[in-house]
Structures are given as C-alpha cells and as structure tokens.
Coordinates of C-alpha atoms (C1' of nucleotides) in Angstrom, one line a residue:
Chain G
M1219 CA 12.8 -27.7 7.8
E1220 CA 13.2 -24.5 9.8
E1221 CA 15.7 -23.4 7.2
K1222 CA 13.3 -24.0 4.3
M1223 CA 10.5 -22.1 6.1
K1224 CA 12.8 -19.1 6.6
E1225 CA 13.6 -19.2 2.9
I1226 CA 10.0 -19.4 1.9
N1227 CA 9.1 -16.6 4.2
S1228 CA 11.8 -14.3 2.9
M1229 CA 10.9 -15.2 -0.7
L1230 CA 7.4 -14.2 0.0
V1231 CA 8.4 -10.9 1.6
E1232 CA 10.8 -10.0 -1.2
I1233 CA 8.3 -11.0 -3.9
Y1234 CA 5.6 -9.0 -2.2
D1235 CA 7.7 -5.9 -2.1
D1236 CA 9.1 -6.4 -5.6
I1237 CA 5.7 -6.8 -7.1
N1238 CA 4.6 -3.6 -5.5
H1239 CA 7.6 -1.7 -6.8
I1240 CA 7.5 -3.2 -10.3
E1241 CA 3.9 -2.7 -10.8
E1242 CA 4.3 1.0 -9.8
Y1243 CA 7.4 1.4 -12.0
T1244 CA 5.9 -0.3 -15.0
I1245 CA 2.9 2.0 -14.9
K1246 CA 5.0 5.1 -14.5
Q1247 CA 7.1 4.1 -17.6
G1248 CA 4.2 3.0 -19.8
A1249 CA 1.7 4.7 -22.0
F1250 CA -0.7 5.3 -19.0
N1251 CA 1.6 7.2 -16.7
D1252 CA -1.2 9.4 -15.3
I1253 CA -2.7 6.6 -13.1
S1254 CA -1.5 4.9 -9.9
I1255 CA -1.5 1.2 -9.0
T1256 CA -4.6 1.7 -6.9
E1257 CA -6.3 3.2 -9.9
I1258 CA -5.2 0.3 -12.2
H1259 CA -6.8 -2.0 -9.6
T1260 CA -10.0 0.0 -9.7
I1261 CA -10.0 -0.4 -13.5
E1262 CA -9.3 -4.1 -13.1
A1263 CA -12.3 -4.4 -10.7
V1264 CA -14.7 -2.7 -13.2
G1265 CA -13.6 -5.3 -15.7
M1266 CA -13.5 -5.5 -19.5
Y1267 CA -17.0 -6.4 -20.3
G1268 CA -20.2 -4.6 -19.5
S1269 CA -20.6 -2.6 -16.3
K1270 CA -20.4 -3.0 -12.5
T1271 CA -22.3 -1.2 -9.8
M1272 CA -20.6 0.9 -7.2
S1273 CA -21.4 -1.6 -4.5
E1274 CA -20.0 -4.5 -6.5
I1275 CA -16.7 -2.6 -7.2
A1276 CA -16.3 -1.4 -3.6
Q1277 CA -16.9 -5.0 -2.3
A1278 CA -14.4 -6.4 -4.8
L1279 CA -11.7 -3.9 -3.8
D1280 CA -12.7 -4.1 -0.1
I1281 CA -13.0 -0.3 0.2
T1282 CA -15.9 1.9 1.3
M1283 CA -18.2 3.4 -1.3
G1284 CA -17.1 6.9 -0.3
T1285 CA -13.5 6.1 -1.2
L1286 CA -14.7 4.6 -4.5
T1287 CA -16.8 7.6 -5.4
T1288 CA -13.8 9.9 -5.3
A1289 CA -11.6 7.2 -7.1
V1290 CA -14.2 6.9 -9.9
D1291 CA -14.6 10.7 -10.1
K1292 CA -10.9 11.0 -10.9
L1293 CA -10.8 8.1 -13.3
I1294 CA -13.7 9.5 -15.2
K1295 CA -12.0 12.9 -15.4
K1296 CA -8.9 11.1 -16.8
G1297 CA -11.0 9.3 -19.4
Y1298 CA -10.7 5.7 -18.2
M1299 CA -14.3 5.0 -17.2
E1300 CA -17.8 6.3 -17.3
R1301 CA -20.9 6.4 -15.0
S1302 CA -24.5 5.8 -15.9
R1303 CA -27.6 5.5 -13.8
S1304 CA -29.5 2.3 -14.1
N1305 CA -32.9 2.7 -15.9
T1306 CA -34.6 0.1 -13.8
D1307 CA -33.4 1.3 -10.4
R1308 CA -32.4 5.0 -10.4
R1309 CA -30.4 4.5 -7.1
I1310 CA -27.9 2.3 -8.9
V1311 CA -24.9 3.7 -10.7
N1312 CA -23.2 1.5 -13.4
V1313 CA -19.6 2.0 -14.1
S1314 CA -17.9 0.8 -17.3
L1315 CA -14.5 1.2 -19.0
T1316 CA -13.9 3.5 -21.9
K1317 CA -11.6 2.5 -24.8
R1318 CA -8.7 4.0 -22.9
G1319 CA -9.7 2.1 -19.8
K1320 CA -9.9 -1.2 -21.6
L1321 CA -6.4 -0.6 -23.1
A1322 CA -5.0 0.1 -19.7
Y1323 CA -6.7 -3.1 -18.5
R1324 CA -5.1 -5.2 -21.2
I1325 CA -1.6 -3.8 -20.6
H1326 CA -1.8 -4.5 -16.9
E1327 CA -3.1 -8.0 -17.6
K1328 CA -0.1 -8.6 -19.8
F1329 CA 2.2 -7.6 -16.9
H1330 CA 0.6 -10.2 -14.8
M1331 CA 0.7 -12.9 -17.5
D1332 CA 4.4 -12.2 -18.1
M1333 CA 5.0 -12.7 -14.4
V1334 CA 3.2 -16.1 -14.4
R1335 CA 5.1 -17.1 -17.6
A1336 CA 8.3 -16.4 -15.8
I1337 CA 7.3 -18.7 -12.9
M1338 CA 6.3 -21.5 -15.2
K1339 CA 9.4 -21.3 -17.4
D1340 CA 11.2 -24.6 -17.4
F1341 CA 8.5 -26.4 -15.5
T1342 CA 7.3 -29.7 -16.8
P1343 CA 3.5 -30.2 -17.1
E1344 CA 3.6 -32.3 -14.0
E1345 CA 5.4 -29.6 -12.0
E1346 CA 3.0 -27.0 -13.3
E1347 CA 0.1 -29.1 -12.0
I1348 CA 1.7 -29.5 -8.6
L1349 CA 2.4 -25.8 -8.4
L1350 CA -1.2 -25.1 -9.2
Q1351 CA -2.5 -27.5 -6.6
G1352 CA -0.2 -26.0 -4.1
L1353 CA -1.5 -22.6 -4.7
R1354 CA -5.1 -23.8 -4.6
K1355 CA -4.4 -25.2 -1.2
L1356 CA -2.6 -22.1 0.1
N1357 CA -5.4 -20.0 -1.2
Q1358 CA -8.0 -22.1 0.5
H1359 CA -6.0 -22.1 3.7
L1360 CA -5.8 -18.4 3.8
K1361 CA -9.5 -18.1 3.1
D1362 CA -10.2 -20.4 6.0
I1363 CA -8.3 -18.3 8.5
Y1364 CA -9.8 -15.1 7.3
T1365 CA -12.7 -14.2 5.1
P1366 CA -12.9 -10.6 4.1
G1367 CA -15.8 -8.6 5.4
K1368 CA -16.4 -11.1 8.2
Chain A
M397 CA -1.8 -23.7 -21.0
E398 CA -3.4 -20.2 -21.2
E399 CA -6.1 -21.4 -18.9
K400 CA -3.7 -22.7 -16.3
M401 CA -1.7 -19.5 -16.4
K402 CA -4.8 -17.5 -15.8
E403 CA -5.7 -19.6 -12.8
I404 CA -2.2 -19.3 -11.4
N405 CA -2.4 -15.6 -11.8
S406 CA -5.7 -15.2 -10.0
M407 CA -4.5 -17.5 -7.2
L408 CA -1.5 -15.3 -6.8
V409 CA -3.6 -12.1 -6.8
E410 CA -6.0 -13.6 -4.2
I411 CA -3.1 -14.9 -2.1
Y412 CA -1.5 -11.5 -2.2
D413 CA -4.7 -9.7 -1.1
D414 CA -5.4 -12.2 1.6
I415 CA -2.0 -12.0 3.2
N416 CA -2.5 -8.2 3.3
H417 CA -5.8 -8.5 5.0
I418 CA -4.7 -11.1 7.4
E419 CA -1.6 -9.2 8.4
E420 CA -3.7 -6.1 9.0
Y421 CA -6.4 -8.0 10.8
T422 CA -3.9 -9.8 13.0
I423 CA -2.3 -6.6 14.1
K424 CA -5.6 -4.9 14.9
Q425 CA -6.6 -7.9 17.1
G426 CA -3.3 -8.3 18.9
A427 CA -1.5 -6.7 21.8
F428 CA -0.1 -3.9 19.7
N429 CA -3.3 -2.5 18.2
D430 CA -2.0 1.1 18.2
I431 CA 0.2 0.5 15.2
S432 CA -0.4 0.0 11.5
I433 CA 1.2 -2.5 9.1
T434 CA 3.4 0.2 7.7
E435 CA 4.6 1.0 11.2
I436 CA 5.3 -2.7 11.9
H437 CA 7.4 -2.7 8.8
T438 CA 9.3 0.3 10.0
I439 CA 9.9 -1.6 13.3
E440 CA 11.1 -4.5 11.2
A441 CA 13.5 -2.4 9.3
V442 CA 15.1 -1.0 12.4
G443 CA 15.8 -4.6 13.5
M444 CA 16.2 -6.4 16.7
Y445 CA 19.9 -5.7 17.4
G446 CA 21.7 -2.5 17.8
S447 CA 20.6 0.6 15.8
K448 CA 20.2 1.8 12.3
T449 CA 20.7 5.2 10.8
M450 CA 17.8 7.1 9.2
S451 CA 19.4 6.7 5.7
E452 CA 19.7 2.9 6.2
I453 CA 16.1 2.6 7.3
A454 CA 14.7 4.8 4.5
Q455 CA 16.7 2.9 1.9
A456 CA 15.5 -0.5 3.3
L457 CA 11.9 0.7 3.2
D458 CA 12.3 2.5 -0.1
I459 CA 10.8 5.7 1.2
T460 CA 12.2 9.2 1.5
M461 CA 13.8 10.4 4.8
G462 CA 11.2 13.0 5.2
T463 CA 8.5 10.3 5.3
L464 CA 10.7 8.3 7.7
T465 CA 11.2 11.3 10.0
T466 CA 7.5 11.6 10.7
A467 CA 7.0 7.8 10.9
V468 CA 9.8 7.6 13.5
D469 CA 8.4 10.6 15.4
K470 CA 5.1 8.8 15.9
L471 CA 6.7 5.5 16.8
I472 CA 8.8 7.2 19.4
K473 CA 5.8 8.9 20.8
K474 CA 4.1 5.5 21.0
G475 CA 7.1 4.0 22.8
Y476 CA 8.3 1.6 20.1
M477 CA 11.7 3.2 19.3
E478 CA 14.2 5.8 20.3
R479 CA 16.6 8.2 18.6
S480 CA 20.1 9.2 19.5
R481 CA 22.7 11.3 17.7
S482 CA 25.9 9.5 16.8
N483 CA 28.9 10.7 18.9
T484 CA 31.4 10.3 16.1
D485 CA 29.3 12.2 13.5
R486 CA 26.7 14.5 14.9
R487 CA 24.8 14.6 11.6
I488 CA 23.8 11.0 12.0
V489 CA 20.8 9.9 13.9
N490 CA 20.7 6.3 15.2
V491 CA 17.3 4.6 15.7
S492 CA 16.8 1.6 17.9
L493 CA 13.9 -0.4 19.3
T494 CA 12.7 -0.1 22.8
K495 CA 11.6 -3.2 24.8
R496 CA 8.1 -2.7 23.5
G497 CA 9.4 -2.3 19.9
K498 CA 11.3 -5.6 20.2
L499 CA 8.3 -7.4 21.5
A500 CA 6.2 -6.1 18.6
Y501 CA 9.0 -7.3 16.3
R502 CA 9.0 -10.8 17.7
I503 CA 5.2 -11.1 17.5
H504 CA 5.2 -10.0 13.9
E505 CA 8.0 -12.4 13.1
K506 CA 6.0 -15.2 14.7
F507 CA 3.0 -14.2 12.6
H508 CA 5.1 -14.7 9.5
M509 CA 6.5 -18.0 10.7
D510 CA 3.0 -19.3 11.6
M511 CA 1.8 -18.4 8.2
V512 CA 4.6 -20.3 6.5
R513 CA 4.1 -23.2 8.8
A514 CA 0.4 -23.3 8.0
I515 CA 1.2 -23.2 4.3
M516 CA 3.7 -26.0 4.6
K517 CA 1.5 -28.2 6.8
D518 CA -0.7 -29.3 3.9
F519 CA 2.1 -29.8 1.5
T520 CA 4.0 -33.0 0.6
P521 CA 7.8 -32.6 0.4
E522 CA 7.4 -32.7 -3.4
E523 CA 4.9 -29.9 -3.5
E524 CA 7.1 -28.0 -1.1
E525 CA 10.1 -28.2 -3.3
I526 CA 8.2 -27.2 -6.4
L527 CA 6.6 -24.2 -4.7
L528 CA 9.9 -23.1 -3.5
Q529 CA 11.4 -23.4 -7.0
G530 CA 8.5 -21.4 -8.4
L531 CA 9.0 -18.7 -5.9
R532 CA 12.7 -18.6 -6.5
K533 CA 12.1 -18.2 -10.3
L534 CA 9.5 -15.5 -9.7
N535 CA 11.8 -13.7 -7.3
Q536 CA 14.6 -13.8 -9.9
H537 CA 12.3 -12.7 -12.7
L538 CA 11.2 -9.7 -10.7
K539 CA 14.8 -8.8 -9.8
D540 CA 15.7 -9.1 -13.5
I541 CA 13.1 -6.7 -14.7
Y542 CA 13.6 -4.2 -12.0
T543 CA 16.2 -3.4 -9.4
P544 CA 15.0 -1.0 -6.7
G545 CA 16.7 2.3 -6.6
K546 CA 17.9 2.1 -10.2
Chain H
dG771 C1' 42.7 27.2 10.4
dG772 C1' 38.9 28.6 7.7
dC773 C1' 35.8 28.5 4.0
dA774 C1' 33.3 25.8 0.2
dA775 C1' 31.3 21.7 -0.9
dA776 C1' 29.3 17.4 0.6
dT777 C1' 26.4 14.8 3.6
dA778 C1' 22.5 13.6 7.0
dT779 C1' 18.5 14.9 8.6
dT780 C1' 14.3 17.6 9.4
dT781 C1' 10.8 20.9 8.0
dT782 C1' 7.4 22.5 4.8
dG783 C1' 3.7 22.4 1.7
dA784 C1' 1.4 19.4 -1.1
dT785 C1' -1.3 15.2 -2.8
dA786 C1' -3.5 10.4 -2.7
dA787 C1' -6.0 6.9 -0.4
dT788 C1' -8.6 5.9 3.1
dC789 C1' -12.6 5.8 6.8
dA790 C1' -17.0 6.7 9.4
dA791 C1' -21.0 9.2 9.7
dA792 C1' -24.3 12.4 7.7
dA793 C1' -26.9 13.7 3.7
dT794 C1' -29.5 12.6 -0.5
dA795 C1' -32.2 10.1 -3.7
dT796 C1' -34.9 6.3 -4.9
dA797 C1' -37.4 2.0 -4.1
dT798 C1' -40.4 -1.2 -1.5
dA799 C1' -43.6 -2.9 1.8
dG800 C1' -47.5 -2.6 4.4
Chain Z
dC1353 C1' -49.0 7.1 0.8
dT1354 C1' -45.9 6.9 4.5
dA1355 C1' -42.2 4.6 6.8
dT1356 C1' -38.3 1.9 6.2
dA1357 C1' -34.7 0.0 3.4
dT1358 C1' -31.1 0.5 -0.1
dA1359 C1' -27.5 2.8 -3.1
dT1360 C1' -24.7 6.4 -3.5
dT1361 C1' -22.4 10.8 -2.5
dT1362 C1' -20.7 14.3 0.6
dT1363 C1' -18.2 15.9 4.6
dG1364 C1' -14.6 16.1 7.7
dA1365 C1' -10.9 13.7 9.3
dT1366 C1' -6.4 10.9 9.3
dT1367 C1' -2.2 8.5 7.5
dA1368 C1' 1.3 7.8 4.2
dT1369 C1' 3.7 9.7 1.0
dC1370 C1' 6.8 13.0 -2.0
dA1371 C1' 9.9 16.9 -3.6
dA1372 C1' 12.2 20.8 -2.4
dA1373 C1' 13.9 24.0 1.0
dA1374 C1' 16.1 24.6 5.4
dT1375 C1' 19.4 23.3 9.0
dA1376 C1' 23.3 21.2 11.1
dT1377 C1' 27.6 19.0 10.7
dT1378 C1' 31.7 17.1 8.5
dT1379 C1' 35.4 16.9 5.1
dG1380 C1' 38.5 18.6 1.6
dC1381 C1' 41.6 21.8 0.3
dC1382 C1' 44.3 26.1 -0.2

DNA sequence: GGCAAATATTTTGATAATCAAAATATATAG
DNA sequence: CTATATATTTTGATTATCAAAATATTTGCC
C-alpha cells in the first residue's frame, strides 16, 4: 500500500513536470513559436467561439485583470486576439480570437487529445469507464479541499 | 469515444490546476510561509541527505545555474540551506539543507503523501490499479515524445 | 613545471508573469 | 443629478527566468 502510494506520487510529479516541458517544447518547435505556454492558456481561456469579457478570462485563469490586460495587449500585437468595447455597456471589453488565434487553439487542443489518446491506448471500454470515474472522484475531492477564489 | 476523451482531458487539466493551487495555498498557510513553491522544489532537489553540487541541482530542476545561484542565495539568506566549497575541487560548490530546510522538506513530502492518500481513499483496488496503469502509460508517452535535455 | 583548454560557478543585463493599489471610465440607484 | 458600484487599465514593484560574459580552478600535454 505504502509502495503503491509512493509510485503514484512520483508518477504524478514526473507527469506534472513532463507536461510542462513538453507543452513548452511543442510550442517552441511548432508553427506558433512566438508565444509561451502562458499565452496559449490565455488563448484557450478566450475560447473558439464568440467572445469573453476581461473579468471572465481573468477568473478562468485565476489571475488579476491587471496581469490579463498586459497579456492581452501582447497577444493582440502578435495577432492572436482582438478587443472590442461592448455596445450595451461601454465599461465591458470583449476579447475574441483572430483566425491565427483559432489555429493556435486547435493545435494546442490536438496536443492535449494526443495525450489522452496515449493514456487510453490498449484500455478496454470498461477500463476507460473506470479511469473516467476515478478522475471524476479525484477532481471532486480536490475541489472539496480547495475551491479557487475562496 | 471522442466525448469521453474530452471529458478525461478536461478532468486532467482541472486536476493539474487544482494541485497547483492547493500546493501554493498549503505553503502560504503553513509554518514556512516565507517560501514559494519554486523554492520548495529547490529544497526538494537538494534532498534530505548529504549535499548536491550546483550542476546537479540545476540539471534536476532543468534551470540554468545562473537562475539557481540567485535562488540558492535567497534560500541561504532565509536559513533553509548552506553552501560550501568542495575541498577536493575548489570549483565545485556543495549545497545542503539546514535543520529548517529539512523540516520544510518533510512537511512538503507529507503534503504529497496526504494528497495521494486522499486520492486513494475513495478508490476500490480495481480503480486504483487502472488509475496507476493510466498514469504509467501517460508517463511513458510523455517520455517517448520528449526527453528533457535533448 | 607551466600554459592552454576545459569545467564549475557567479555576475550581468535583459525579459515575462505576476500582484496590489491607484486611476479612469461608465453605469445604476436613489 | 449625484453618489456609489462596476469594469478595466495603469503604475510600481517583485520573482523567476535566460543567455552570455566574467571569474576561478583544474587538467592535459609538451
């Protein structure tokens, strides 16, 4: 039992580190080598469809709006997203992805999907189901011990 | 299939983020609230027993030695580690944990173990085994597509 | 034995990501 | 129509990071 726990822990730590490195590396090698992981995640948070407000994005990323403002400035300059003031409430700024932003989104999404595919490889449907349930439980458990912003 | 993959992916992303937040939060609340996660990881890389050279630590953390130098400077100032020149080769700097450093190490280790214990608690042995298998596969997949330092 | 090349580390000068608090602009409620 | 609330940006700071230059020491070789 103790042994298995240690293995799971070191798996988690290794996976955590590797994902970081690989995500970084993949971006640097790819077609969009002028953006960082952090920036990809900002693009991810804006989302493929329609637009999001600054507040929504900042909340999703769990960063302050000040941080987000500068991040969005740079991503606009690089051609990945655009800003527009809401017509109904001029305080609100809507951010949406450009063509280039959407392409970057899709490529990053593929990276993630390939990762999941690798996990599922050789799993029977039952195993798949069990894994999913396990992850749901783990996720819920983590949410229980800590809820962001609280 | 596609649906299930998407759910697994978003579970993984959420879990990843939550672990980050929880780790950060736990440190801020605890007895060693003058250090960051990054600093805890530096302490972790120095290790409980004996000492490590700057090169070894930098390689383990995958950061440059310049970055490490400043990190170690700060951790020494805060009383978590110490430096000493090797007697056999005066170019080499050995870094080791102080009592305080070792205590921080143990507390962080306990945090990890508690987390794994919490995860496993809700799992049946069958789920546990499948989760472990999934993690092993993911780990292998990540190693296959990228080997650090190459 | 002494100099050139290699090795280990630190210093320097720069950038990215982040925050809290102040400033700005707009909306809403009484 | 004014005071308060809300959404965002600006300001001033800190931390983590890198690459390249500088420093100190060791090793290899004539």
